[in-house]
Coordinates of C-alpha atoms and ligand atoms in Angstrom, one line a residue:
M45 CA -0.2 -8.6 -20.7
N46 CA -4.0 -8.6 -21.4
Y47 CA -6.6 -6.0 -20.4
E48 CA -7.6 -7.7 -17.1
Q49 CA -4.0 -8.0 -16.0
A50 CA -3.3 -4.4 -16.9
Y51 CA -6.4 -3.3 -15.0
E52 CA -5.4 -5.3 -12.0
K53 CA -1.8 -3.9 -12.0
L54 CA -3.1 -0.3 -12.4
S55 CA -5.8 -0.6 -9.7
Q56 CA -3.3 -1.8 -7.2
A57 CA -1.3 1.4 -8.0
G58 CA -4.4 3.6 -8.0
Q59 CA -3.9 4.4 -11.7
E60 CA -7.0 3.1 -13.4
H61 CA -7.4 6.3 -15.4
V62 CA -4.6 5.1 -17.7
L63 CA -7.3 2.9 -19.4
K64 CA -9.9 5.6 -19.7
Y65 CA -9.8 5.7 -23.5
Y66 CA -9.0 2.0 -24.1
D67 CA -12.2 1.1 -25.9
E68 CA -11.6 3.9 -28.4
L69 CA -8.2 2.7 -29.4
S70 CA -7.2 0.6 -32.5
E71 CA -5.9 -2.9 -31.9
A72 CA -2.3 -1.8 -32.4
D73 CA -2.7 1.2 -29.9
K74 CA -4.4 -1.1 -27.4
K75 CA -1.4 -3.4 -27.5
E76 CA 1.0 -0.5 -27.2
L77 CA -0.7 0.7 -24.1
L78 CA -0.9 -2.7 -22.5
D79 CA 2.8 -3.3 -23.3
Q80 CA 3.6 0.0 -21.7
V81 CA 1.6 -0.8 -18.5
E82 CA 3.5 -4.1 -18.3
L83 CA 6.9 -2.5 -18.6
T84 CA 6.2 0.4 -16.2
D85 CA 7.2 0.3 -12.6
F86 CA 4.4 2.1 -10.8
T87 CA 5.7 1.4 -7.3
V88 CA 7.9 4.5 -7.5
L89 CA 4.8 6.7 -7.2
Q90 CA 4.1 5.7 -3.6
Y91 CA 7.3 7.5 -2.5
I92 CA 6.0 11.1 -3.0
D93 CA 5.4 11.7 0.7
K94 CA 8.7 10.1 1.7
Q95 CA 11.1 12.3 -0.4
Q96 CA 13.1 13.5 2.6
E97 CA 13.5 10.0 4.1
L98 CA 14.6 8.6 0.7
T99 CA 17.6 10.9 0.4
Q100 CA 18.4 11.3 4.1
K101 CA 22.2 11.8 4.6
G102 CA 24.3 10.4 7.4
A103 CA 27.2 12.3 9.1
I104 CA 29.3 14.2 6.6
T105 CA 33.0 14.6 7.0
P106 CA 35.7 15.7 4.5
L107 CA 37.5 13.3 2.1
A108 CA 40.9 14.5 0.9
A109 CA 41.4 14.5 -2.9
M110 CA 44.6 13.6 -4.7
E111 CA 45.5 17.1 -5.8
L112 CA 47.5 18.3 -8.9
P113 CA 51.0 18.5 -7.3
E114 CA 50.7 15.0 -6.0
I115 CA 49.5 13.7 -9.4
E116 CA 52.4 15.6 -11.1
A117 CA 55.0 14.1 -8.8
D118 CA 54.0 10.5 -9.8
R119 CA 52.6 11.2 -13.3
E120 CA 55.0 9.0 -15.2
R121 CA 54.3 6.0 -13.0
F122 CA 50.5 6.4 -13.0
V123 CA 50.5 6.8 -16.8
Q124 CA 52.5 3.7 -17.3
V125 CA 50.2 1.6 -15.0
G126 CA 47.2 3.1 -16.8
L127 CA 48.5 2.4 -20.3
D128 CA 49.5 -1.2 -19.3
T129 CA 45.9 -1.7 -18.1
I130 CA 44.4 -0.3 -21.3
K131 CA 46.8 -2.3 -23.5
A132 CA 45.7 -5.5 -21.6
G133 CA 42.1 -4.7 -22.7
K134 CA 41.0 -4.2 -19.1
V135 CA 39.4 -0.8 -19.5
G136 CA 36.0 0.0 -21.1
A137 CA 34.2 3.3 -21.5
V138 CA 30.5 3.9 -20.8
L139 CA 28.9 7.0 -22.3
L140 CA 25.7 8.0 -20.5
A141 CA 23.5 9.4 -23.3
G142 CA 20.0 8.5 -22.2
G143 CA 19.1 11.9 -20.8
M144 CA 16.5 14.2 -22.3
G145 CA 18.6 17.3 -22.4
T146 CA 15.5 19.4 -21.6
R147 CA 17.5 22.5 -20.6
L148 CA 19.3 22.6 -24.0
G149 CA 15.9 22.4 -25.6
S150 CA 16.8 20.4 -28.8
D151 CA 14.5 17.7 -30.0
D152 CA 17.5 15.6 -31.0
P153 CA 19.7 13.6 -28.6
K154 CA 22.2 16.0 -26.9
G155 CA 25.2 14.2 -28.6
M156 CA 23.8 15.3 -32.0
Y157 CA 24.1 19.0 -31.1
N158 CA 26.4 20.8 -33.5
I159 CA 28.7 23.2 -31.6
G160 CA 30.8 24.1 -34.7
L161 CA 31.3 27.6 -35.8
T162 CA 33.3 27.3 -39.0
K163 CA 32.5 23.6 -39.6
D164 CA 30.3 20.8 -38.2
V165 CA 31.5 19.7 -34.8
Y166 CA 29.0 17.4 -33.0
I167 CA 29.1 16.7 -29.3
F168 CA 29.4 13.0 -30.0
E169 CA 32.3 13.8 -32.3
R170 CA 34.1 15.7 -29.6
I171 CA 33.7 12.7 -27.2
I172 CA 34.9 10.2 -29.8
T173 CA 37.9 12.4 -30.8
N174 CA 38.9 12.6 -27.2
L175 CA 38.7 8.8 -26.7
M176 CA 40.7 8.4 -29.9
D177 CA 43.7 10.2 -28.3
V178 CA 44.0 7.4 -25.8
V179 CA 43.3 4.7 -28.4
K180 CA 46.3 6.1 -30.4
M181 CA 48.5 6.4 -27.3
A182 CA 47.8 2.8 -26.2
D183 CA 47.6 1.5 -29.7
T184 CA 44.5 -0.5 -28.5
W185 CA 40.8 0.0 -29.2
V186 CA 38.7 0.6 -26.1
H187 CA 35.2 -0.9 -25.9
L188 CA 32.7 2.0 -25.8
F189 CA 29.3 1.2 -24.4
I190 CA 26.6 3.8 -25.1
M191 CA 23.5 4.1 -23.0
T192 CA 20.5 5.5 -24.7
S193 CA 16.8 5.5 -23.7
D194 CA 13.6 4.7 -25.6
K195 CA 13.3 8.5 -26.2
N196 CA 16.5 8.8 -28.2
H197 CA 17.8 5.3 -29.1
E198 CA 16.8 5.1 -32.8
K199 CA 18.0 8.7 -33.6
T200 CA 21.3 8.1 -31.8
V201 CA 22.1 4.8 -33.5
K202 CA 21.1 6.2 -36.9
F203 CA 23.2 9.4 -36.5
L204 CA 26.3 7.6 -35.3
T205 CA 26.0 4.9 -38.0
E206 CA 25.6 7.6 -40.7
K207 CA 28.6 9.4 -39.4
E208 CA 30.5 6.1 -39.4
F209 CA 31.1 6.5 -35.7
F210 CA 33.4 9.4 -36.4
G211 CA 36.2 7.0 -37.3
Y212 CA 35.8 4.7 -34.3
N213 CA 36.1 0.9 -34.8
K214 CA 32.4 -0.1 -34.8
E215 CA 33.2 -3.5 -33.5
Y216 CA 34.1 -1.8 -30.2
I217 CA 30.8 0.2 -30.0
H218 CA 27.9 -1.4 -28.1
F219 CA 24.5 0.3 -27.5
F220 CA 22.2 -0.6 -24.6
R221 CA 19.0 1.0 -23.4
Q222 CA 18.2 2.2 -19.9
E223 CA 14.7 1.8 -18.4
M224 CA 11.9 4.3 -18.2
A225 CA 9.9 5.6 -15.3
P226 CA 6.4 7.1 -15.3
A227 CA 6.0 10.8 -14.7
S228 CA 3.2 12.1 -12.5
D229 CA 1.4 15.1 -11.2
Y230 CA 2.0 16.3 -7.6
T231 CA -0.4 13.8 -6.2
G232 CA 1.2 10.8 -7.8
K233 CA -1.3 10.3 -10.6
V234 CA 0.6 9.4 -13.8
Y235 CA 0.2 11.8 -16.7
M236 CA -0.9 10.5 -20.1
E237 CA 0.8 11.8 -23.2
A238 CA -1.8 10.5 -25.6
K239 CA -4.8 8.1 -25.3
N240 CA -2.5 5.2 -25.8
K241 CA 0.6 6.5 -24.0
I242 CA 1.7 7.1 -20.5
S243 CA 4.0 10.0 -19.9
N244 CA 7.4 8.6 -19.1
S245 CA 11.0 9.5 -19.0
P246 CA 14.4 7.8 -18.6
N247 CA 14.8 6.6 -15.0
G248 CA 18.0 8.6 -14.3
N249 CA 21.6 7.7 -14.8
G250 CA 21.9 5.5 -11.7
G251 CA 20.6 2.4 -13.3
W252 CA 23.4 2.2 -16.0
F253 CA 25.1 -0.9 -14.7
S254 CA 21.9 -2.9 -14.0
S255 CA 20.7 -1.9 -17.5
M256 CA 24.0 -3.1 -18.9
A257 CA 23.4 -6.4 -17.1
K258 CA 19.8 -6.7 -18.2
G259 CA 20.8 -5.8 -21.8
G260 CA 23.3 -8.7 -22.0
I261 CA 26.2 -6.2 -22.3
L262 CA 27.9 -7.5 -19.2
D263 CA 28.6 -10.7 -21.1
I264 CA 30.7 -8.6 -23.6
V265 CA 32.5 -6.9 -20.7
K266 CA 33.3 -10.3 -19.2
E267 CA 34.3 -12.0 -22.5
A268 CA 36.6 -9.1 -23.3
G269 CA 38.2 -9.2 -19.9
V270 CA 37.2 -5.6 -19.0
E271 CA 37.9 -5.0 -15.3
W272 CA 37.4 -1.2 -15.1
L273 CA 34.6 0.9 -16.5
N274 CA 35.1 4.6 -17.1
V275 CA 31.6 6.2 -17.0
F276 CA 31.1 9.7 -18.2
A277 CA 28.4 12.2 -19.3
V278 CA 27.7 13.1 -22.9
D279 CA 27.6 16.8 -22.3
N280 CA 31.3 17.6 -21.3
V281 CA 33.0 18.3 -24.6
L282 CA 36.5 18.4 -22.9
Q283 CA 35.9 15.1 -21.2
R284 CA 39.1 13.0 -21.0
I285 CA 38.1 9.4 -21.4
A286 CA 40.1 6.3 -20.3
D287 CA 42.7 8.7 -19.0
P288 CA 45.8 6.6 -18.3
C289 CA 47.0 8.8 -15.4
F290 CA 43.6 8.6 -13.7
I291 CA 43.4 4.9 -14.2
G292 CA 46.9 4.4 -12.9
A293 CA 46.4 6.5 -9.8
T294 CA 43.1 4.7 -8.9
I295 CA 44.8 1.3 -9.2
E296 CA 48.0 2.4 -7.3
K297 CA 45.9 3.8 -4.5
N298 CA 44.0 0.5 -4.2
C299 CA 40.7 2.2 -4.6
V300 CA 37.6 0.5 -6.2
V301 CA 36.4 3.7 -7.7
G302 CA 38.0 6.9 -8.9
A303 CA 36.1 10.2 -9.3
K304 CA 37.5 13.1 -11.3
V305 CA 36.9 16.3 -9.4
V306 CA 37.6 20.0 -9.8
K307 CA 38.0 22.8 -7.3
K308 CA 34.7 24.5 -6.9
N309 CA 34.7 28.1 -8.4
A310 CA 32.5 29.3 -5.5
P311 CA 31.3 27.8 -2.2
D312 CA 27.7 27.6 -3.6
E313 CA 28.6 26.3 -7.1
K314 CA 25.9 23.9 -8.3
V315 CA 28.0 20.7 -8.3
G316 CA 27.9 17.7 -6.1
V317 CA 30.8 17.6 -3.5
I318 CA 32.9 14.6 -2.7
C319 CA 33.0 13.7 1.0
L320 CA 32.7 10.9 3.5
E321 CA 29.2 10.0 4.8
D322 CA 29.2 7.8 8.0
G323 CA 32.9 7.1 7.1
R324 CA 32.2 5.8 3.5
P325 CA 32.8 7.7 0.3
S326 CA 29.8 9.8 -0.8
I327 CA 28.6 12.8 -2.7
V328 CA 26.5 15.6 -1.3
E329 CA 24.4 17.4 -3.8
Y330 CA 24.8 21.2 -3.8
Y331 CA 21.2 21.7 -2.5
E332 CA 22.0 19.4 0.4
L333 CA 25.1 21.3 1.4
T334 CA 24.3 23.3 4.6
D335 CA 25.9 26.7 5.2
E336 CA 27.9 25.1 7.9
L337 CA 29.5 22.6 5.5
M338 CA 29.8 25.2 2.8
N339 CA 31.9 27.4 5.0
A340 CA 33.9 24.7 6.9
K341 CA 37.7 24.9 6.6
N342 CA 40.4 22.2 6.7
E343 CA 43.7 22.5 8.5
K344 CA 45.2 24.3 5.5
G345 CA 42.5 26.9 5.8
E346 CA 40.9 25.9 2.5
P347 CA 37.2 24.9 2.2
A348 CA 36.8 21.4 3.7
Y349 CA 34.3 20.5 0.9
Y350 CA 36.3 22.0 -2.0
F351 CA 36.0 19.4 -4.7
G352 CA 33.1 19.0 -7.1
V353 CA 32.4 15.9 -9.2
I354 CA 32.3 16.2 -13.0
L355 CA 30.5 12.9 -13.8
N356 CA 33.6 11.0 -14.8
Y357 CA 34.1 7.9 -12.6
L358 CA 36.2 4.8 -12.9
F359 CA 34.5 1.7 -11.4
K360 CA 36.0 -1.7 -10.7
V361 CA 33.6 -4.2 -12.5
N362 CA 33.7 -6.9 -9.8
E363 CA 32.6 -4.3 -7.2
L364 CA 29.7 -3.2 -9.4
E365 CA 28.6 -6.8 -9.7
K366 CA 28.2 -7.0 -5.9
I367 CA 25.7 -4.1 -6.0
V368 CA 23.8 -4.8 -9.2
E369 CA 20.7 -6.0 -7.4
A370 CA 20.9 -3.3 -4.7
T371 CA 18.1 -0.8 -4.4
M372 CA 19.2 2.7 -5.0
P373 CA 17.8 5.9 -3.4
L374 CA 15.0 7.4 -5.4
H375 CA 15.2 11.1 -6.3
I376 CA 11.8 12.7 -7.0
V377 CA 12.5 15.7 -9.2
E378 CA 10.1 18.5 -10.1
K379 CA 10.0 18.9 -13.9
K380 CA 7.9 20.2 -16.8
I381 CA 6.0 17.2 -18.1
P382 CA 4.1 17.3 -21.4
Y383 CA 0.6 15.8 -20.8
M384 CA -2.9 15.3 -22.4
D385 CA -5.6 17.5 -20.8
E386 CA -9.3 16.7 -20.3
A387 CA -10.0 17.8 -23.9
C388 CA -7.3 15.4 -25.1
N389 CA -4.9 18.1 -26.3
L390 CA -1.2 17.7 -25.7
I391 CA 0.0 20.5 -23.4
K392 CA 3.7 21.4 -23.1
P393 CA 3.8 23.3 -19.8
E394 CA 6.0 26.4 -19.3
S395 CA 6.7 25.7 -15.7
P396 CA 7.1 22.5 -13.6
N397 CA 3.8 20.6 -13.2
G398 CA 4.8 17.3 -11.6
Y399 CA 7.5 14.8 -10.7
K400 CA 9.9 12.5 -12.5
Y401 CA 11.5 9.6 -10.6
E402 CA 15.2 8.9 -11.0
T403 CA 18.1 7.1 -9.5
L404 CA 21.5 8.8 -9.8
I405 CA 25.0 7.5 -10.4
L406 CA 26.4 9.7 -7.6
D407 CA 24.6 7.4 -5.1
M408 CA 26.7 4.5 -6.3
I409 CA 29.8 6.1 -4.8
H410 CA 28.4 5.5 -1.3
M411 CA 28.0 1.8 -2.1
M412 CA 31.7 1.5 -2.8
D413 CA 34.3 0.8 0.0
S414 CA 37.0 3.2 -1.2
C415 CA 37.1 6.1 -3.6
L416 CA 40.0 8.3 -5.0
P417 CA 38.9 11.8 -5.7
Y418 CA 41.4 12.8 -8.4
E419 CA 41.8 16.5 -9.2
V420 CA 41.8 17.7 -12.8
V421 CA 42.4 21.2 -14.2
R422 CA 39.0 22.7 -14.6
N423 CA 39.6 24.7 -17.8
R424 CA 41.2 21.7 -19.5
E425 CA 38.7 19.0 -18.7
F426 CA 35.3 20.5 -17.8
A427 CA 33.1 22.1 -20.4
P428 CA 29.6 20.8 -19.7
I429 CA 26.7 21.8 -22.0
K430 CA 23.5 22.0 -20.1
N431 CA 22.0 25.2 -21.4
K432 CA 22.0 27.1 -24.7
T433 CA 23.5 30.3 -23.2
G434 CA 25.0 31.4 -19.9
I435 CA 26.5 29.1 -17.3
D436 CA 27.4 25.6 -18.5
S437 CA 26.2 26.3 -22.0
V438 CA 27.1 26.0 -25.7
E439 CA 28.6 29.5 -25.4
S440 CA 30.8 28.7 -22.4
A441 CA 31.9 25.3 -23.9
R442 CA 32.9 27.0 -27.2
A443 CA 35.0 29.5 -25.3
L444 CA 36.7 26.6 -23.3
C445 CA 37.3 24.7 -26.6
A446 CA 39.0 27.8 -28.0
E447 CA 41.2 28.1 -24.9
N448 CA 42.3 24.5 -25.5
G449 CA 43.1 25.1 -29.1
I450 CA 40.2 23.1 -30.4
V451 CA 39.0 24.5 -33.7
L452 CA 35.2 24.7 -34.0
Ligands
UTP755 P1 21.7 15.6 -16.7 O1 21.5 15.4 -15.2 O2 22.3 16.8 -17.1 O3 20.3 15.4 -17.4 O4 22.5 14.3 -17.2 P2 19.8 15.5 -18.9 O5 18.6 14.7 -19.1 O6 21.0 15.3 -19.9 O7 19.5 17.1 -19.1 P3 18.3 18.0 -18.5 O8 18.4 17.9 -17.0 O9 17.0 17.3 -19.0 O10 18.5 19.3 -19.1 C1 23.8 14.0 -16.9 C2 24.2 12.9 -17.8 O11 23.5 11.7 -17.4 C3 22.8 11.2 -18.6 C4 22.7 12.4 -19.5 O12 22.6 11.9 -20.9 C5 24.1 13.1 -19.3 O13 25.1 12.4 -19.9 N1 21.5 10.7 -18.2 C6 20.7 11.4 -17.5 C7 21.2 9.4 -18.7 O14 21.9 8.8 -19.4 N2 19.9 9.0 -18.3 C8 19.0 9.7 -17.6 O15 17.9 9.2 -17.3 C9 19.4 11.0 -17.1

């Protein structure tokens, strides 16, 4: 893209200030800026005033989960179906590791965080060790697709390569990058991080499948004959990946997506809740849950919206292909965004100063025809690391690892 084309694109979006320092830049920096303008989707900025409409929910009703006793009763059969599917090479795993991990506050990718106490134990290592359990059980390598973003790709690849993928077969590891979105102030004017750089951030975890398709990764999925993708977050160090019982149950129940869920530990716990929305599977975020829904009871007298998602989903690939081009709801999220001030100093704000624009994987559930919410034991499978201390932290995850006999 040349200067004129960039100016045209920016003026259509009301963002001409991006080129304010263009004349001062070196040739290399000019090119970097023009490339960034070309790759950035500025159309998201026009939705600031439409936030409510964008995430408007339909009629919410309960969706029953497959609970632990039901799973136990059929465990043997589910495990067999799951193992057969893995052995046939039909299951792949997708690690979502493109996030910024701002709450944890480390400059490195979250997976590089060392949670060890007596030895080094990295988050990536915990994830790979967990996947290896299934690889050993099935005696079959599972393709592991790792999503990164421009902000952490090089560091992630370098780290995992240096650590020799913690013993995983590197032929089964594939990296792909998600796309970036601009970050703006509250009026929708994009921030600049430097004279040659627009402030941007990864565009949320909702674009993982379309990024796989754009990155050519879908060809590998097809060639390998992978029919199911188990997608999961980097930050849950007790995450069970390609869990045969979960896979078997989803297949046996003829669902096109399975979602691992846990019983909420309080009605107002900050997790998304699985439900039906206008009769289709859906997830209501904790901040969208009205008091009425929070206190609703089912016929057993239990909370009607009892099950929270833990970001571990099993999707059927051919159903994902049907929605790869679909537009996903945009979430406009208030965040702290580093920016260059009028005096050209980089400011790292202490409190939120603008918006990031993201799509979320949880919205994909509503695009699917059927979903099996599958209950797991919270203390066995859910130890998310979002913060350094307190709730969902390094501390709480260490305690849960100890409870599960994992030496750190
Ligand atoms: P979170 O919503 O916890 O976001 O991500 P985060 O960026 O890791 O952390 P904060 O909010 O800045 O503290 C849930 C999962 O989705 C991935 C994360 O890497 C994590 O596995 N994710 C999130 C992406 O892959 N891309 C994104 O753009 C956002």
